[in-house]
Amino acid sequence: MQKKQLLILVGIFIVLALIILIFENPFGKSEYEKKVEEATVLFPDFNKEMVTKVEIIAKGETTTLTKQGEKWVVSTMDDYPADSEGIDELFTKVAEFNNTNLVSNNPKNQAEFQVDSSGVEAKLMGSDDKLLAHLFVGKNTPGFLSSYVRVADSNNVYVGQGYLQSVFDKGTRTWKDRTIFDFNKGIVTQVDITSAEETVELRLDAENKWQMLKPSASDVKQTEMDNLLTTFSQLTTDDFAEEKELSEYGLDAPISTISASLNDGRTATLIVGKEEGGKHYVKSNDKDTIFMLFKSNVDRLIKKSETLIEVVTPPETEETIPSEAVDVTPTE
């Protein structure tokens, strides 16, 4: 009986192996692999180093990014510094687009895939506004891991990897650089936090350990301090505020501040104003821009002293028996 069962299992294994050999072709290249090898990029002459201007047209509005020297600015937003990482990602995507997956060449389908004016149009230009790449980015594919793409002077619609509309169109987040602070946390020597409840003074000692001087002298949780400095030194905004008077932001009489002194003589200070819609208005000491941070992100900076104090637990000692309880009567 056991021999018969074994023969049946061997037979099933052989059948499965044959199915794999026929359909999966493990020793040869799949059709997709062949397509990838034969693919050509949509913009063969594209070179990101030659790009000096980018125009993004979405929802009837045009955003222009311009390269000034080595820096990128948002020309349509008073030459505000642009999101350089976002621009690099955009260039990378444009360079990667290829003709591996053609889904349509019928111009009547362009509206369906949103690779017309209903999607996002992008123009990448070089010197003298020479057009280096011109394309339309459409909606997500059903799998949401890719999007439809069309070269402007072609009817061919292809699939591009990633959620591409967010790469090309930042929407209300805008193309502005979201950096508030960017400094090396390792050169901070002093941190002062003020709030309505207390003033917290923190200093780095000679052994590179953080100590609290106010509101009381105490050791500090070094990991908690490191987390605070990581957040503060690489702080980015959650939103940009509309233009108002400082008094309307509550920044003329801030509710709290945090300041870091650096060993190169600089000081980084964040002023926190009133809360509105779950976000606080904030301003740095070196920029005129008014930013907005979610309350939870402000709370990560304006730490209470009790959350920073290192509580030292005294070592446990063995209980001793009182001497008067010991029987010292001599025995015969």
mmCIF file of C-alpha atoms in Angstrom:
data_model
loop_
_atom_site.group_PDB
_atom_site.id
_atom_site.type_symbol
_atom_site.label_atom_id
_atom_site.label_comp_id
_atom_site.label_asym_id
_atom_site.label_seq_id
_atom_site.Cartn_x
_atom_site.Cartn_y
_atom_site.Cartn_z
ATOM 1 C CA MET A 1 0.000 0.000 0.000
ATOM 2 C CA GLN A 2 2.801 2.431 0.894
ATOM 3 C CA LYS A 3 4.629 1.578 -2.385
ATOM 4 C CA LYS A 4 1.498 2.420 -4.391
ATOM 5 C CA GLN A 5 1.113 5.790 -2.624
ATOM 6 C CA LEU A 6 4.776 6.544 -3.301
ATOM 7 C CA LEU A 7 4.345 5.807 -7.016
ATOM 8 C CA ILE A 8 1.308 8.125 -7.148
ATOM 9 C CA LEU A 9 3.292 10.966 -5.497
ATOM 10 C CA VAL A 10 6.185 10.454 -7.924
ATOM 11 C CA GLY A 11 3.748 10.595 -10.832
ATOM 12 C CA ILE A 12 2.214 13.849 -9.553
ATOM 13 C CA PHE A 13 5.690 15.352 -9.148
ATOM 14 C CA ILE A 14 6.609 14.444 -12.744
ATOM 15 C CA VAL A 15 3.391 16.001 -14.088
ATOM 16 C CA LEU A 16 3.994 19.238 -12.142
ATOM 17 C CA ALA A 17 7.578 19.376 -13.378
ATOM 18 C CA LEU A 18 6.388 19.035 -16.976
ATOM 19 C CA ILE A 19 3.852 21.837 -16.481
ATOM 20 C CA ILE A 20 6.590 24.121 -15.136
ATOM 21 C CA LEU A 21 8.879 23.283 -18.053
ATOM 22 C CA ILE A 22 6.147 23.940 -20.615
ATOM 23 C CA PHE A 23 4.612 27.110 -19.210
ATOM 24 C CA GLU A 24 7.268 28.748 -17.051
ATOM 25 C CA ASN A 25 10.256 28.127 -19.323
ATOM 26 C CA PRO A 26 12.789 28.237 -16.431
ATOM 27 C CA PHE A 27 15.770 27.615 -18.716
ATOM 28 C CA GLY A 28 14.864 30.296 -21.210
ATOM 29 C CA LYS A 29 13.959 33.965 -21.138
ATOM 30 C CA SER A 30 10.362 34.991 -20.573
ATOM 31 C CA GLU A 31 8.529 37.109 -23.111
ATOM 32 C CA TYR A 32 8.744 40.056 -20.702
ATOM 33 C CA GLU A 33 12.504 39.615 -20.295
ATOM 34 C CA LYS A 34 12.882 39.556 -24.057
ATOM 35 C CA LYS A 35 10.791 42.730 -24.328
ATOM 36 C CA VAL A 36 12.940 44.515 -21.735
ATOM 37 C CA GLU A 37 16.129 43.575 -23.576
ATOM 38 C CA GLU A 38 14.695 44.849 -26.862
ATOM 39 C CA ALA A 39 13.181 47.998 -25.345
ATOM 40 C CA THR A 40 14.290 51.464 -26.319
ATOM 41 C CA VAL A 41 13.916 54.540 -24.144
ATOM 42 C CA LEU A 42 11.314 57.117 -25.126
ATOM 43 C CA PHE A 43 13.807 59.996 -24.955
ATOM 44 C CA PRO A 44 17.137 58.604 -26.230
ATOM 45 C CA ASP A 45 18.815 62.017 -26.407
ATOM 46 C CA PHE A 46 17.719 63.153 -22.957
ATOM 47 C CA ASN A 47 20.500 64.330 -20.638
ATOM 48 C CA LYS A 48 19.495 65.765 -17.288
ATOM 49 C CA GLU A 49 22.672 67.860 -17.151
ATOM 50 C CA MET A 50 21.404 69.841 -20.146
ATOM 51 C CA VAL A 51 18.050 70.757 -18.544
ATOM 52 C CA THR A 52 17.783 74.383 -17.444
ATOM 53 C CA LYS A 53 14.024 74.815 -17.352
ATOM 54 C CA VAL A 54 10.978 72.670 -16.583
ATOM 55 C CA GLU A 55 7.333 73.549 -17.167
ATOM 56 C CA ILE A 56 4.607 71.530 -15.456
ATOM 57 C CA ILE A 57 1.047 72.127 -16.671
ATOM 58 C CA ALA A 58 -1.671 70.600 -14.489
ATOM 59 C CA LYS A 59 -5.290 71.527 -13.834
ATOM 60 C CA GLY A 60 -4.925 74.612 -16.023
ATOM 61 C CA GLU A 61 -1.975 76.021 -14.037
ATOM 62 C CA THR A 62 1.663 76.226 -15.100
ATOM 63 C CA THR A 63 4.560 75.851 -12.686
ATOM 64 C CA THR A 64 7.989 76.844 -13.993
ATOM 65 C CA LEU A 65 11.232 75.566 -12.487
ATOM 66 C CA THR A 66 14.440 77.305 -13.535
ATOM 67 C CA LYS A 67 18.075 76.447 -12.925
ATOM 68 C CA GLN A 68 20.078 79.382 -11.581
ATOM 69 C CA GLY A 69 23.729 78.422 -11.382
ATOM 70 C CA GLU A 70 23.720 75.084 -9.536
ATOM 71 C CA LYS A 71 20.400 75.732 -7.788
ATOM 72 C CA TRP A 72 16.815 75.242 -8.900
ATOM 73 C CA VAL A 73 14.085 77.776 -8.094
ATOM 74 C CA VAL A 74 10.328 77.960 -8.612
ATOM 75 C CA SER A 75 10.136 80.928 -10.982
ATOM 76 C CA THR A 76 6.357 81.138 -10.705
ATOM 77 C CA MET A 77 6.648 81.471 -6.913
ATOM 78 C CA ASP A 78 9.011 84.428 -6.582
ATOM 79 C CA ASP A 79 12.106 82.303 -7.263
ATOM 80 C CA TYR A 80 11.653 80.326 -4.060
ATOM 81 C CA PRO A 81 14.231 77.496 -3.728
ATOM 82 C CA ALA A 82 12.873 74.358 -5.403
ATOM 83 C CA ASP A 83 12.647 70.781 -4.165
ATOM 84 C CA SER A 84 15.949 69.509 -5.593
ATOM 85 C CA GLU A 85 15.292 65.866 -4.632
ATOM 86 C CA GLY A 86 11.917 66.020 -6.372
ATOM 87 C CA ILE A 87 13.546 67.424 -9.524
ATOM 88 C CA ASP A 88 16.176 64.647 -9.508
ATOM 89 C CA GLU A 89 13.392 62.049 -9.208
ATOM 90 C CA LEU A 90 11.539 63.624 -12.143
ATOM 91 C CA PHE A 91 14.693 63.532 -14.301
ATOM 92 C CA THR A 92 15.323 59.897 -13.367
ATOM 93 C CA LYS A 93 11.815 58.889 -14.408
ATOM 94 C CA VAL A 94 12.052 60.698 -17.757
ATOM 95 C CA ALA A 95 15.362 58.967 -18.513
ATOM 96 C CA GLU A 96 13.873 55.529 -17.648
ATOM 97 C CA PHE A 97 10.667 55.675 -19.717
ATOM 98 C CA ASN A 98 10.730 53.015 -22.433
ATOM 99 C CA ASN A 99 8.493 51.283 -24.960
ATOM 100 C CA THR A 100 8.329 47.907 -23.178
ATOM 101 C CA ASN A 101 4.580 47.989 -22.551
ATOM 102 C CA LEU A 102 2.485 49.604 -25.290
ATOM 103 C CA VAL A 103 -1.201 49.755 -24.314
ATOM 104 C CA SER A 104 -2.692 51.871 -27.095
ATOM 105 C CA ASN A 105 -1.905 53.814 -30.257
ATOM 106 C CA ASN A 106 -5.445 55.072 -30.817
ATOM 107 C CA PRO A 107 -5.723 58.851 -30.222
ATOM 108 C CA LYS A 108 -9.340 58.353 -29.146
ATOM 109 C CA ASN A 109 -8.086 56.557 -26.008
ATOM 110 C CA GLN A 110 -5.912 59.416 -24.779
ATOM 111 C CA ALA A 111 -8.672 60.969 -22.676
ATOM 112 C CA GLU A 112 -9.437 57.598 -21.081
ATOM 113 C CA PHE A 113 -5.798 57.190 -20.000
ATOM 114 C CA GLN A 114 -5.573 60.919 -19.098
ATOM 115 C CA VAL A 115 -2.525 61.397 -21.300
ATOM 116 C CA ASP A 116 -3.962 64.613 -22.733
ATOM 117 C CA SER A 117 -4.771 67.984 -21.154
ATOM 118 C CA SER A 118 -6.721 66.163 -18.413
ATOM 119 C CA GLY A 119 -3.441 64.742 -17.105
ATOM 120 C CA VAL A 120 -0.079 66.346 -16.392
ATOM 121 C CA GLU A 121 1.976 67.858 -19.199
ATOM 122 C CA ALA A 122 5.723 68.299 -18.736
ATOM 123 C CA LYS A 123 8.227 70.172 -20.882
ATOM 124 C CA LEU A 124 11.933 69.831 -20.132
ATOM 125 C CA MET A 125 14.090 72.404 -21.893
ATOM 126 C CA GLY A 126 17.740 73.267 -22.343
ATOM 127 C CA SER A 127 19.474 76.466 -23.335
ATOM 128 C CA ASP A 128 17.465 78.800 -25.580
ATOM 129 C CA ASP A 129 14.367 76.858 -24.475
ATOM 130 C CA LYS A 130 15.337 73.927 -26.707
ATOM 131 C CA LEU A 131 12.844 71.119 -26.043
ATOM 132 C CA LEU A 132 14.625 68.028 -24.656
ATOM 133 C CA ALA A 133 11.540 66.054 -23.583
ATOM 134 C CA HIS A 134 7.817 66.728 -23.896
ATOM 135 C CA LEU A 135 5.356 64.256 -22.432
ATOM 136 C CA PHE A 136 1.992 63.643 -20.797
ATOM 137 C CA VAL A 137 1.629 61.666 -17.578
ATOM 138 C CA GLY A 138 -1.758 60.030 -17.093
ATOM 139 C CA LYS A 139 -3.684 58.173 -14.442
ATOM 140 C CA ASN A 140 -2.622 55.061 -12.543
ATOM 141 C CA THR A 141 -2.977 51.650 -14.108
ATOM 142 C CA PRO A 142 -5.474 49.289 -12.393
ATOM 143 C CA GLY A 143 -2.643 47.869 -10.275
ATOM 144 C CA PHE A 144 -1.735 51.362 -8.906
ATOM 145 C CA LEU A 145 1.979 50.530 -9.160
ATOM 146 C CA SER A 146 2.382 52.179 -12.560
ATOM 147 C CA SER A 147 0.939 54.969 -14.698
ATOM 148 C CA TYR A 148 0.233 55.757 -18.328
ATOM 149 C CA VAL A 149 2.718 57.887 -20.281
ATOM 150 C CA ARG A 150 2.663 59.421 -23.779
ATOM 151 C CA VAL A 151 5.314 61.326 -25.709
ATOM 152 C CA ALA A 152 3.720 64.580 -26.837
ATOM 153 C CA ASP A 153 4.209 64.079 -30.593
ATOM 154 C CA SER A 154 3.103 60.422 -30.584
ATOM 155 C CA ASN A 155 -0.197 58.557 -30.211
ATOM 156 C CA ASN A 156 1.497 55.621 -28.459
ATOM 157 C CA VAL A 157 0.557 55.194 -24.800
ATOM 158 C CA TYR A 158 2.941 53.206 -22.590
ATOM 159 C CA VAL A 159 3.058 52.041 -18.991
ATOM 160 C CA GLY A 160 5.630 53.742 -16.756
ATOM 161 C CA GLN A 161 6.630 52.412 -13.357
ATOM 162 C CA GLY A 162 5.408 54.218 -10.233
ATOM 163 C CA TYR A 163 2.655 56.646 -9.215
ATOM 164 C CA LEU A 164 3.895 59.235 -11.663
ATOM 165 C CA GLN A 165 1.399 62.078 -11.333
ATOM 166 C CA SER A 166 2.721 62.805 -7.832
ATOM 167 C CA VAL A 167 6.273 62.884 -9.236
ATOM 168 C CA PHE A 168 5.393 65.509 -11.846
ATOM 169 C CA ASP A 169 2.589 67.432 -10.118
ATOM 170 C CA LYS A 170 3.127 68.370 -6.451
ATOM 171 C CA GLY A 171 -0.351 69.926 -6.176
ATOM 172 C CA THR A 172 -0.945 71.950 -3.047
ATOM 173 C CA ARG A 173 2.392 70.754 -1.638
ATOM 174 C CA THR A 174 3.995 72.821 -4.444
ATOM 175 C CA TRP A 175 7.520 72.468 -5.848
ATOM 176 C CA LYS A 176 8.974 74.642 -3.092
ATOM 177 C CA ASP A 177 11.870 73.276 -1.048
ATOM 178 C CA ARG A 178 10.259 72.186 2.243
ATOM 179 C CA THR A 179 13.449 72.490 4.308
ATOM 180 C CA ILE A 180 13.237 74.547 7.504
ATOM 181 C CA PHE A 181 16.587 73.487 8.985
ATOM 182 C CA ASP A 182 19.450 71.398 7.658
ATOM 183 C CA PHE A 183 22.507 71.232 9.901
ATOM 184 C CA ASN A 184 24.784 68.617 11.442
ATOM 185 C CA LYS A 185 23.308 67.532 14.764
ATOM 186 C CA GLY A 186 26.800 66.518 15.867
ATOM 187 C CA ILE A 187 27.937 70.141 16.206
ATOM 188 C CA VAL A 188 25.141 71.205 18.578
ATOM 189 C CA THR A 189 26.475 72.198 21.997
ATOM 190 C CA GLN A 190 23.459 73.792 23.634
ATOM 191 C CA VAL A 191 19.668 73.539 23.376
ATOM 192 C CA ASP A 192 17.114 75.837 25.015
ATOM 193 C CA ILE A 193 13.392 75.132 25.002
ATOM 194 C CA THR A 194 10.874 77.646 26.306
ATOM 195 C CA SER A 195 7.151 77.165 26.760
ATOM 196 C CA ALA A 196 4.392 78.643 28.867
ATOM 197 C CA GLU A 197 5.122 76.062 31.585
ATOM 198 C CA GLU A 198 8.907 76.124 31.884
ATOM 199 C CA THR A 199 12.337 76.850 30.470
ATOM 200 C CA VAL A 200 14.548 73.870 29.737
ATOM 201 C CA GLU A 201 18.314 74.393 29.373
ATOM 202 C CA LEU A 202 20.433 71.543 28.023
ATOM 203 C CA ARG A 203 24.222 71.551 27.665
ATOM 204 C CA LEU A 204 26.788 69.146 26.240
ATOM 205 C CA ASP A 205 29.438 68.404 28.862
ATOM 206 C CA ALA A 206 33.167 67.666 28.461
ATOM 207 C CA GLU A 207 32.411 63.951 28.062
ATOM 208 C CA ASN A 208 29.930 64.627 25.215
ATOM 209 C CA LYS A 209 26.992 63.778 27.446
ATOM 210 C CA TRP A 210 23.897 65.937 27.576
ATOM 211 C CA GLN A 211 23.032 67.471 30.940
ATOM 212 C CA MET A 212 20.015 69.476 32.064
ATOM 213 C CA LEU A 213 20.671 72.733 33.950
ATOM 214 C CA LYS A 214 17.083 74.015 34.129
ATOM 215 C CA PRO A 215 14.489 73.694 35.492
ATOM 216 C CA SER A 216 16.654 71.395 37.634
ATOM 217 C CA ALA A 217 20.115 69.879 37.359
ATOM 218 C CA SER A 218 19.816 66.343 36.064
ATOM 219 C CA ASP A 219 21.222 63.695 33.779
ATOM 220 C CA VAL A 220 19.471 63.484 30.419
ATOM 221 C CA LYS A 221 18.195 60.489 28.464
ATOM 222 C CA GLN A 222 20.799 60.449 25.698
ATOM 223 C CA THR A 223 18.625 58.528 23.206
ATOM 224 C CA GLU A 224 15.730 60.938 23.751
ATOM 225 C CA MET A 225 18.092 63.860 23.178
ATOM 226 C CA ASP A 226 19.473 62.261 20.029
ATOM 227 C CA ASN A 227 15.945 61.817 18.646
ATOM 228 C CA LEU A 228 15.175 65.462 19.380
ATOM 229 C CA LEU A 229 18.311 66.667 17.586
ATOM 230 C CA THR A 230 17.658 64.392 14.593
ATOM 231 C CA THR A 231 14.198 65.897 14.168
ATOM 232 C CA PHE A 232 15.352 69.488 14.696
ATOM 233 C CA SER A 233 18.439 69.345 12.454
ATOM 234 C CA GLN A 234 16.519 67.904 9.464
ATOM 235 C CA LEU A 235 13.215 69.710 9.951
ATOM 236 C CA THR A 236 10.856 70.045 6.979
ATOM 237 C CA THR A 237 7.538 71.828 6.792
ATOM 238 C CA ASP A 238 4.139 70.166 6.567
ATOM 239 C CA ASP A 239 2.713 73.162 4.720
ATOM 240 C CA PHE A 240 3.290 76.782 3.725
ATOM 241 C CA ALA A 241 1.170 79.531 5.293
ATOM 242 C CA GLU A 242 -0.720 82.198 3.408
ATOM 243 C CA GLU A 243 0.640 85.731 3.680
ATOM 244 C CA LYS A 244 -0.627 87.529 6.800
ATOM 245 C CA GLU A 245 0.653 89.846 9.490
ATOM 246 C CA LEU A 246 2.886 88.195 12.108
ATOM 247 C CA SER A 247 0.276 88.947 14.766
ATOM 248 C CA GLU A 248 -2.255 86.827 12.866
ATOM 249 C CA TYR A 249 0.089 83.852 13.082
ATOM 250 C CA GLY A 250 0.695 84.428 16.787
ATOM 251 C CA LEU A 251 4.404 84.788 16.048
ATOM 252 C CA ASP A 252 4.737 88.279 17.499
ATOM 253 C CA ALA A 253 4.180 86.679 20.925
ATOM 254 C CA PRO A 254 5.188 83.032 20.390
ATOM 255 C CA ILE A 255 3.828 80.311 22.639
ATOM 256 C CA SER A 256 7.140 78.403 22.576
ATOM 257 C CA THR A 257 10.610 78.332 21.041
ATOM 258 C CA ILE A 258 13.480 75.916 20.608
ATOM 259 C CA SER A 259 17.018 77.077 19.931
ATOM 260 C CA ALA A 260 20.215 75.172 19.179
ATOM 261 C CA SER A 261 23.705 76.678 19.431
ATOM 262 C CA LEU A 262 26.234 75.202 16.999
ATOM 263 C CA ASN A 263 29.988 75.050 17.519
ATOM 264 C CA ASP A 264 30.589 77.120 14.367
ATOM 265 C CA GLY A 265 28.901 80.145 15.924
ATOM 266 C CA ARG A 266 25.504 79.739 14.254
ATOM 267 C CA THR A 267 22.198 79.495 16.073
ATOM 268 C CA ALA A 268 19.096 77.702 14.798
ATOM 269 C CA THR A 269 15.877 78.945 16.389
ATOM 270 C CA LEU A 270 12.306 77.876 15.706
ATOM 271 C CA ILE A 271 9.486 80.151 16.880
ATOM 272 C CA VAL A 272 6.104 78.502 17.377
ATOM 273 C CA GLY A 273 2.903 80.492 16.942
ATOM 274 C CA LYS A 274 -0.763 79.704 17.318
ATOM 275 C CA GLU A 275 -2.461 76.499 16.240
ATOM 276 C CA GLU A 276 -5.013 76.447 13.427
ATOM 277 C CA GLY A 277 -6.590 73.380 11.876
ATOM 278 C CA GLY A 278 -4.281 71.011 13.737
ATOM 279 C CA LYS A 279 -1.141 72.848 12.581
ATOM 280 C CA HIS A 280 1.038 75.469 14.253
ATOM 281 C CA TYR A 281 2.457 78.457 12.433
ATOM 282 C CA VAL A 282 6.238 78.405 12.810
ATOM 283 C CA LYS A 283 9.167 80.500 11.644
ATOM 284 C CA SER A 284 12.925 80.005 11.641
ATOM 285 C CA ASN A 285 15.383 82.733 12.602
ATOM 286 C CA ASP A 286 17.066 82.682 9.170
ATOM 287 C CA LYS A 287 14.059 82.733 6.799
ATOM 288 C CA ASP A 288 11.146 85.094 6.209
ATOM 289 C CA THR A 289 8.864 82.239 5.148
ATOM 290 C CA ILE A 290 6.051 81.215 7.486
ATOM 291 C CA PHE A 291 5.787 77.437 7.698
ATOM 292 C CA MET A 292 3.186 75.160 9.267
ATOM 293 C CA LEU A 293 3.822 72.044 11.357
ATOM 294 C CA PHE A 294 1.340 69.503 12.629
ATOM 295 C CA LYS A 295 0.892 69.723 16.398
ATOM 296 C CA SER A 296 2.389 66.238 16.792
ATOM 297 C CA ASN A 297 5.584 67.401 15.067
ATOM 298 C CA VAL A 298 5.793 70.495 17.279
ATOM 299 C CA ASP A 299 5.412 68.247 20.323
ATOM 300 C CA ARG A 300 8.438 66.250 19.148
ATOM 301 C CA LEU A 301 10.504 69.449 19.516
ATOM 302 C CA ILE A 302 9.033 71.325 22.475
ATOM 303 C CA LYS A 303 9.900 68.653 24.998
ATOM 304 C CA LYS A 304 8.909 68.797 28.649
ATOM 305 C CA SER A 305 11.727 68.399 31.163
ATOM 306 C CA GLU A 306 10.094 65.315 32.657
ATOM 307 C CA THR A 307 10.410 63.465 29.336
ATOM 308 C CA LEU A 308 14.137 64.222 29.123
ATOM 309 C CA ILE A 309 15.274 63.543 32.674
ATOM 310 C CA GLU A 310 17.184 60.310 33.153
ATOM 311 C CA VAL A 311 15.705 58.613 36.179
ATOM 312 C CA VAL A 312 18.412 56.581 37.889
ATOM 313 C CA THR A 313 17.114 53.601 39.833
ATOM 314 C CA PRO A 314 19.220 52.906 42.942
ATOM 315 C CA PRO A 315 20.777 49.435 42.990
ATOM 316 C CA GLU A 316 18.880 46.845 44.972
ATOM 317 C CA THR A 317 20.445 45.933 48.332
ATOM 318 C CA GLU A 318 20.013 42.711 50.269
ATOM 319 C CA GLU A 319 17.759 42.981 53.296
ATOM 320 C CA THR A 320 19.705 42.697 56.550
ATOM 321 C CA ILE A 321 18.335 41.211 59.698
ATOM 322 C CA PRO A 322 18.253 43.700 62.627
ATOM 323 C CA SER A 323 20.972 42.893 65.118
ATOM 324 C CA GLU A 324 18.513 42.805 68.003
ATOM 325 C CA ALA A 325 16.640 40.049 66.274
ATOM 326 C CA VAL A 326 19.680 37.765 66.145
ATOM 327 C CA ASP A 327 19.914 35.149 68.903
ATOM 328 C CA VAL A 328 23.426 35.375 70.268
ATOM 329 C CA THR A 329 22.831 33.124 73.331
ATOM 330 C CA PRO A 330 25.841 30.841 73.743
ATOM 331 C CA THR A 331 25.121 27.166 73.443
ATOM 332 C CA GLU A 332 26.632 24.522 75.650
#
